[in-house]
Short mmCIF file of C-alpha atoms in Angstrom, two decimals:
data_model
loop_
_atom_site.label_atom_id
_atom_site.label_comp_id
_atom_site.label_asym_id
_atom_site.label_seq_id
_atom_site.Cartn_x
_atom_site.Cartn_y
_atom_site.Cartn_z
CA MET A 1 181.27 126.35 134.55
CA VAL A 2 182.89 129.82 134.51
CA LYS A 3 182.19 130.22 138.24
CA ILE A 4 183.92 126.90 138.93
CA LEU A 5 186.96 127.81 136.83
CA LEU A 6 187.32 131.25 138.43
CA HIS A 7 186.80 129.94 141.97
CA THR A 8 189.42 127.20 141.66
CA ASP A 9 192.04 129.67 140.36
CA VAL A 10 192.67 127.39 137.37
CA THR A 11 192.40 130.53 135.24
CA ARG A 12 195.98 131.32 136.30
CA TYR A 13 197.02 128.64 133.80
CA LEU A 14 194.30 129.17 131.22
CA GLU A 15 193.43 131.90 128.74
CA PHE A 16 189.85 132.53 127.67
CA LYS A 17 188.30 134.40 124.81
CA SER A 18 184.65 135.30 124.61
CA VAL A 19 182.46 133.51 122.08
CA ASP A 20 181.33 136.15 119.59
CA GLY A 21 177.63 135.51 119.72
CA SER A 22 174.76 133.47 121.10
CA TYR A 23 172.01 132.82 118.55
CA VAL A 24 168.61 131.18 118.50
CA TYR A 25 166.61 129.73 115.61
CA VAL A 26 163.04 131.06 115.61
CA SER A 27 160.48 131.06 112.80
CA LYS A 28 163.03 129.63 110.34
CA LYS A 29 165.53 132.44 110.94
CA ILE A 30 168.70 132.86 113.01
CA TYR A 31 168.53 135.68 115.54
CA LYS A 32 171.23 136.95 117.88
CA VAL A 33 170.32 136.80 121.54
CA PRO A 34 170.93 140.45 122.57
CA ALA A 35 173.98 141.02 124.78
CA THR A 36 173.53 144.75 125.44
CA GLU A 37 170.67 147.19 125.75
CA LYS A 38 171.64 148.67 122.36
CA GLU A 39 171.48 145.23 120.72
CA ALA A 40 168.13 144.56 122.37
CA LEU A 41 166.63 147.79 121.02
CA GLY A 42 167.88 147.07 117.50
CA SER A 43 167.03 143.35 117.46
CA SER A 44 164.34 142.04 115.12
CA LEU A 45 163.85 139.01 117.37
CA MET A 46 160.97 140.81 119.06
CA GLY A 47 158.60 143.62 118.21
CA LEU A 48 158.63 146.91 120.11
CA PHE A 49 155.88 146.02 122.61
CA GLU A 50 157.28 142.50 123.06
CA LYS A 51 160.67 144.00 123.94
CA TYR A 52 159.02 146.04 126.67
CA ARG A 53 157.28 142.94 128.09
CA PHE A 54 160.50 140.93 127.89
CA LYS A 55 162.40 143.73 129.66
CA ASN A 56 159.91 143.59 132.53
CA PHE A 57 160.25 139.80 132.80
CA LEU A 58 164.06 139.96 132.73
CA GLU A 59 164.13 142.62 135.45
CA TYR A 60 161.93 140.36 137.58
CA ALA A 61 164.16 137.30 137.01
CA VAL A 62 167.38 139.20 137.79
CA GLN A 63 166.07 140.61 141.09
CA PHE A 64 164.53 137.26 142.11
CA ASP A 65 166.09 135.78 145.23
CA GLU A 66 164.92 132.42 146.55
CA LYS A 67 165.86 133.47 150.10
CA ASP A 68 163.91 136.75 149.99
CA PRO A 69 160.11 136.32 149.68
CA LYS A 70 159.80 140.05 148.97
CA THR A 71 161.25 139.40 145.51
CA PHE A 72 158.59 136.78 144.65
CA LYS A 73 155.96 139.45 143.86
CA GLY A 74 152.96 137.14 144.13
CA ILE A 75 154.63 134.10 142.57
CA ASP A 76 155.27 130.90 144.52
CA PRO A 77 158.54 129.55 143.01
CA HIS A 78 157.81 126.08 144.39
CA LYS A 79 154.30 125.85 142.92
CA THR A 80 153.86 128.35 140.10
CA SER A 81 154.87 126.83 136.76
CA GLY A 82 157.24 128.44 134.28
CA LYS A 83 154.33 128.69 131.85
CA ASP A 84 152.30 130.73 134.34
CA VAL A 85 155.22 133.08 135.06
CA LEU A 86 155.75 133.73 131.35
CA ALA A 87 151.99 134.18 130.87
CA LYS A 88 152.00 136.83 133.60
CA TYR A 89 154.28 138.90 131.37
CA ASP A 90 152.30 138.01 128.24
CA LEU A 91 155.32 136.82 126.26
CA ASP A 92 154.65 135.30 122.83
CA LYS A 93 155.64 131.81 121.65
CA GLY A 94 158.89 132.86 119.95
CA THR A 95 160.08 134.72 123.04
CA VAL A 96 159.14 131.81 125.30
CA ASP A 97 161.23 129.49 123.12
CA PHE A 98 164.32 131.68 123.16
CA VAL A 99 164.07 132.41 126.91
CA GLY A 100 163.57 128.75 127.83
CA HIS A 101 166.12 127.25 125.45
CA ALA A 102 168.70 129.95 124.63
CA MET A 103 168.80 131.64 128.06
CA ALA A 104 167.61 129.09 130.64
CA LEU A 105 169.25 126.36 128.51
CA PHE A 106 166.58 123.72 128.95
CA THR A 107 166.89 120.91 126.40
CA ASP A 108 163.11 120.51 126.09
CA ASP A 109 159.89 122.29 127.12
CA SER A 110 159.79 120.82 130.63
CA PHE A 111 160.39 124.29 132.11
CA LEU A 112 156.81 125.18 131.18
CA SER A 113 155.23 122.58 133.45
CA LEU A 114 157.78 122.45 136.29
CA PRO A 115 157.80 124.84 139.28
CA CYS A 116 159.52 128.03 138.14
CA LEU A 117 162.32 128.11 140.76
CA GLU A 118 164.98 126.44 138.59
CA PHE A 119 163.81 128.27 135.46
CA LEU A 120 164.18 131.70 137.10
CA ALA A 121 167.55 130.73 138.61
CA ARG A 122 168.84 129.74 135.16
CA VAL A 123 167.66 132.96 133.52
CA LYS A 124 169.35 134.94 136.30
CA LEU A 125 172.58 132.94 135.86
CA TYR A 126 172.53 133.66 132.12
CA ALA A 127 172.14 137.39 132.78
CA GLU A 128 174.94 137.40 135.37
CA SER A 129 177.24 135.40 133.08
CA LEU A 130 176.52 137.79 130.24
CA SER A 131 177.36 140.77 132.44
CA LEU A 132 180.65 139.13 133.46
CA ALA A 133 181.60 138.33 129.86
CA VAL A 134 180.75 141.81 128.60
CA HIS A 135 182.58 143.72 131.32
CA ARG A 136 185.51 141.40 132.01
CA TYR A 137 186.17 139.89 128.58
CA ASN A 138 184.62 142.55 126.32
CA GLY A 139 182.35 139.82 124.99
CA ARG A 140 179.11 139.74 123.04
CA SER A 141 177.73 136.54 124.60
CA PRO A 142 177.80 134.89 128.05
CA TYR A 143 180.04 132.09 126.78
CA LEU A 144 183.80 131.74 127.10
CA TYR A 145 186.03 129.24 125.30
CA PRO A 146 189.66 128.47 126.15
CA LEU A 147 192.37 129.51 123.73
CA TYR A 148 193.92 126.45 122.07
CA GLY A 149 190.78 124.40 122.70
CA LEU A 150 189.22 122.29 125.43
CA GLY A 151 192.41 120.25 125.78
CA ASP A 152 193.85 123.14 127.75
CA LEU A 153 191.28 122.59 130.53
CA PRO A 154 192.80 119.33 131.86
CA GLN A 155 196.30 120.74 131.33
CA ALA A 156 195.44 123.76 133.47
CA PHE A 157 193.97 121.59 136.23
CA ALA A 158 197.04 119.36 136.07
CA ARG A 159 199.30 122.35 136.70
CA LEU A 160 197.09 123.51 139.56
CA ALA A 161 196.94 120.02 141.09
CA ALA A 162 200.73 119.73 140.92
CA ILE A 163 201.03 122.73 143.22
CA TYR A 164 199.02 120.81 145.83
CA GLY A 165 201.04 117.59 145.45
CA GLY A 166 199.07 115.88 142.70
CA THR A 167 200.89 113.19 140.71
CA PHE A 168 200.11 112.34 137.08
CA MET A 169 200.93 109.09 135.29
CA LEU A 170 200.72 109.91 131.59
CA ASN A 171 200.33 107.48 128.69
CA LYS A 172 199.39 104.66 131.09
CA PRO A 173 196.47 102.47 129.91
CA ILE A 174 194.17 101.22 132.67
CA ASP A 175 193.94 97.42 132.59
CA GLU A 176 191.44 97.00 135.42
CA LEU A 177 190.11 98.36 138.68
CA VAL A 178 191.49 96.67 141.82
CA TRP A 179 188.93 95.55 144.42
CA ASP A 180 189.04 94.39 148.03
CA ASN A 181 185.90 93.30 149.92
CA GLY A 182 183.55 95.16 147.59
CA ARG A 183 185.52 98.42 147.62
CA VAL A 184 187.80 99.79 144.94
CA VAL A 185 191.36 100.20 146.24
CA GLY A 186 193.25 101.22 143.12
CA VAL A 187 193.87 100.68 139.41
CA LYS A 188 196.21 98.30 137.58
CA SER A 189 198.27 99.40 134.58
CA GLN A 190 200.85 97.34 132.72
CA GLY A 191 201.47 95.09 135.72
CA GLU A 192 201.71 97.94 138.22
CA THR A 193 199.05 98.91 140.77
CA ALA A 194 198.38 102.48 141.86
CA LYS A 195 196.54 102.34 145.19
CA ALA A 196 193.94 104.94 146.14
CA PRO A 197 191.20 105.39 148.77
CA ILE A 198 188.73 106.44 146.04
CA VAL A 199 188.62 106.23 142.25
CA ILE A 200 186.89 108.78 139.99
CA CYS A 201 186.36 107.76 136.37
CA ASP A 202 184.15 108.10 133.31
CA PRO A 203 181.74 105.30 132.25
CA SER A 204 184.25 103.64 129.89
CA TYR A 205 186.30 102.40 132.86
CA ALA A 206 183.34 100.70 134.59
CA PRO A 207 181.05 99.34 131.86
CA ASP A 208 179.38 96.89 134.28
CA ARG A 209 178.33 99.71 136.60
CA VAL A 210 176.54 102.03 134.16
CA LYS A 211 173.33 101.96 132.16
CA LYS A 212 172.42 103.33 128.74
CA VAL A 213 169.85 106.13 128.89
CA GLY A 214 169.97 107.31 125.28
CA GLN A 215 172.26 108.25 122.41
CA VAL A 216 173.85 111.40 121.04
CA VAL A 217 174.45 112.14 117.38
CA ARG A 218 177.22 114.60 116.48
CA ALA A 219 178.49 116.01 113.21
CA ILE A 220 181.94 117.61 113.11
CA CYS A 221 182.12 119.87 110.08
CA PHE A 222 184.93 121.87 108.47
CA LEU A 223 184.02 125.10 106.68
CA ASP A 224 185.98 127.79 104.86
CA HIS A 225 183.53 130.53 105.82
CA PRO A 226 181.61 131.77 108.87
CA ILE A 227 178.14 130.37 109.45
CA PRO A 228 175.72 132.48 107.36
CA ASN A 229 173.51 135.02 109.15
CA THR A 230 175.79 135.25 112.21
CA ASP A 231 177.36 138.61 111.34
CA ASN A 232 180.57 136.87 110.18
CA SER A 233 181.18 135.62 113.73
CA GLU A 234 184.48 133.81 114.22
CA SER A 235 182.82 131.83 117.01
CA CYS A 236 179.20 131.35 118.01
CA GLN A 237 176.56 129.07 119.46
CA ILE A 238 173.18 128.54 117.82
CA ILE A 239 170.36 126.73 119.61
CA LEU A 240 167.47 125.33 117.62
CA PRO A 241 164.58 124.87 120.11
CA GLN A 242 162.76 121.57 119.72
CA SER A 243 159.41 123.11 118.82
CA GLN A 244 161.00 125.21 116.06
CA VAL A 245 162.29 122.12 114.24
CA GLY A 246 159.55 119.60 115.09
CA ARG A 247 161.58 117.54 117.55
CA LYS A 248 161.50 116.43 121.17
CA ASN A 249 165.05 117.70 121.83
CA ASP A 250 167.00 120.80 120.85
CA ILE A 251 169.73 120.86 118.21
CA TYR A 252 173.00 122.60 119.15
CA ILE A 253 175.50 124.25 116.83
CA PHE A 254 178.88 125.46 118.04
CA CYS A 255 181.50 127.14 115.87
CA VAL A 256 185.15 128.03 116.60
CA SER A 257 188.03 129.14 114.38
CA SER A 258 191.53 130.61 114.36
CA ALA A 259 190.28 133.30 116.76
CA HIS A 260 190.54 130.68 119.53
CA GLN A 261 193.72 129.14 118.06
CA VAL A 262 192.01 125.86 117.17
CA ALA A 263 191.95 126.07 113.36
CA ALA A 264 194.02 127.43 110.48
CA LYS A 265 193.31 130.95 109.31
CA GLY A 266 190.16 131.02 107.20
CA LYS A 267 188.89 127.64 108.44
CA TYR A 268 186.01 127.00 110.83
CA ILE A 269 185.19 123.95 112.96
CA VAL A 270 181.48 123.42 113.61
CA ILE A 271 179.89 120.78 115.83
CA VAL A 272 176.18 120.02 115.37
CA SER A 273 174.61 117.73 117.98
CA SER A 274 171.35 116.45 119.40
CA THR A 275 169.75 113.55 121.25
CA VAL A 276 168.86 110.61 119.01
CA GLU A 277 165.11 110.17 118.54
CA THR A 278 164.78 107.89 115.48
CA ALA A 279 166.42 104.92 113.77
CA THR A 280 168.14 107.29 111.31
CA PRO A 281 170.13 109.61 113.58
CA HIS A 282 172.30 111.06 110.79
CA LYS A 283 169.17 112.66 109.30
CA GLU A 284 168.15 114.26 112.60
CA LEU A 285 170.77 116.96 112.26
CA ASP A 286 169.59 118.14 108.83
CA ALA A 287 167.84 121.22 110.22
CA GLY A 288 171.15 122.36 111.75
CA LEU A 289 173.42 121.31 108.89
CA GLN A 290 171.31 123.26 106.41
CA LEU A 291 172.20 126.48 108.24
CA LEU A 292 175.95 126.04 107.71
CA GLY A 293 176.24 126.70 103.99
CA PRO A 294 178.81 124.73 101.93
CA ILE A 295 180.62 122.09 104.02
CA LEU A 296 184.17 121.01 103.14
CA HIS A 297 184.21 117.83 105.24
CA LYS A 298 181.69 116.22 107.58
CA PHE A 299 182.11 113.42 110.12
CA ILE A 300 179.04 111.99 111.88
CA SER A 301 179.17 109.78 114.96
CA VAL A 302 176.61 108.26 117.33
CA SER A 303 177.57 107.54 120.95
CA ASP A 304 175.71 106.11 123.93
CA LEU A 305 174.60 108.24 126.86
CA LEU A 306 175.63 106.38 130.02
CA GLU A 307 174.86 106.98 133.69
CA PRO A 308 176.25 105.25 136.81
CA THR A 309 174.19 102.60 138.61
CA ASN A 310 176.62 101.60 141.37
CA ASP A 311 176.54 102.42 145.09
CA ALA A 312 179.33 105.00 144.98
CA ALA A 313 179.54 105.52 148.74
CA LYS A 314 179.85 101.78 149.41
CA GLU A 315 182.33 101.03 146.61
CA GLN A 316 184.21 104.35 146.75
CA LEU A 317 183.99 104.36 142.94
CA PHE A 318 182.62 107.64 141.60
CA ILE A 319 181.55 107.56 137.95
CA SER A 320 180.67 110.57 135.84
CA LYS A 321 177.92 110.67 133.21
CA SER A 322 178.56 110.71 129.47
CA TYR A 323 178.73 114.03 127.62
CA ASP A 324 175.28 114.97 126.36
CA PRO A 325 174.57 117.03 123.20
CA GLN A 326 174.75 120.42 124.92
CA SER A 327 177.52 122.66 123.60
CA HIS A 328 177.55 125.03 126.58
CA PHE A 329 178.62 122.51 129.29
CA GLU A 330 175.73 123.31 131.63
CA SER A 331 175.05 119.63 132.28
CA VAL A 332 178.77 118.86 132.65
CA SER A 333 179.02 121.50 135.39
CA ASP A 334 176.02 119.95 137.15
CA ASP A 335 177.70 116.54 137.00
CA VAL A 336 180.89 117.96 138.53
CA MET A 337 178.78 119.37 141.36
CA ARG A 338 177.09 115.98 141.81
CA LEU A 339 180.40 114.13 142.02
CA TYR A 340 181.84 116.66 144.47
CA LYS A 341 178.89 116.24 146.83
CA GLN A 342 179.01 112.44 146.51
CA ILE A 343 182.70 112.41 147.44
CA THR A 344 182.78 115.07 150.16
CA GLY A 345 179.22 115.03 151.47
CA ARG A 346 178.77 118.78 150.96
CA ASP A 347 177.87 121.17 148.15
CA VAL A 348 180.51 123.11 146.23
CA ASP A 349 180.95 126.53 147.83
CA LEU A 350 181.21 129.04 145.00
CA THR A 351 181.00 132.10 147.22
CA PRO A 352 183.12 134.74 145.48
CA LYS A 353 186.54 135.33 146.97
CA ALA A 354 187.74 138.82 147.85
CA SER A 355 189.96 138.79 144.74
CA GLU A 356 187.01 137.97 142.48
#
């Protein structure tokens, strides 16, 4: 996500602040994922010998290059499983959980059985993002969050699009999509039709062209204190790996406050989310909610996860997927990449510019 924002120059209209900390829940405790060598040495997340083994694994992942077989060092990234790579470095269960879920950002344990190529690429991306955040934003985690909240993201893109001739029709409800011979040719709003060669929308605008693939449960909580055991962080992310809480999917906790200009001084907004697994979704977040301490107000919602089923190329209607439980927008970035390739026929080129 950060690479996309930097590459598109939307950051000219957007201010970021680093998220104070990235945490992981292991053995019924919250641990900070180390952001610097000093933090790594002082962390109780791993023992002394485990830190040495983890250091060796991380050095391998960072130098790994899919295009350079010399960096494989005896591992076939297309055949060797993530489990076998981790076993080569003799990492224990707790370390495997935090690497797979808090660094590689997998939502389940599939990285253990799949070929290790994507797993290693994700760990490397985490390390590179962390380096960028530490050196460019003086951060203590690889995550950035826009000042004044996520609503500033579309505003920034709107300003950027205007420079290139983009036109915005605000406060205009969409009545229906307009079709001609099986292709979408525009949208109708309040009796007026805006014509377009393609239409890009979320699932709510094309309910007959999406399918339900699951549900997400979210709790929005208001606190008057930082989340306990996060070093009084004004903002943070905590990932509870599935195996640590007896689930099939991870639980995500994200906290922001006045530090990002999204809450009054002394108040904290926390979102706890996960994929629904049972008939009582509101109870599935208990493991995360119990970590928050006293809660002033709590609002729980359940929403469907929807994916497109239409022939986008034939209809020229390009539909995004629903937001999943992840609080770090990894899957959202992947969906943006998917839509871009569907529309243009080529991958997004994120090669750094000279100014970057």
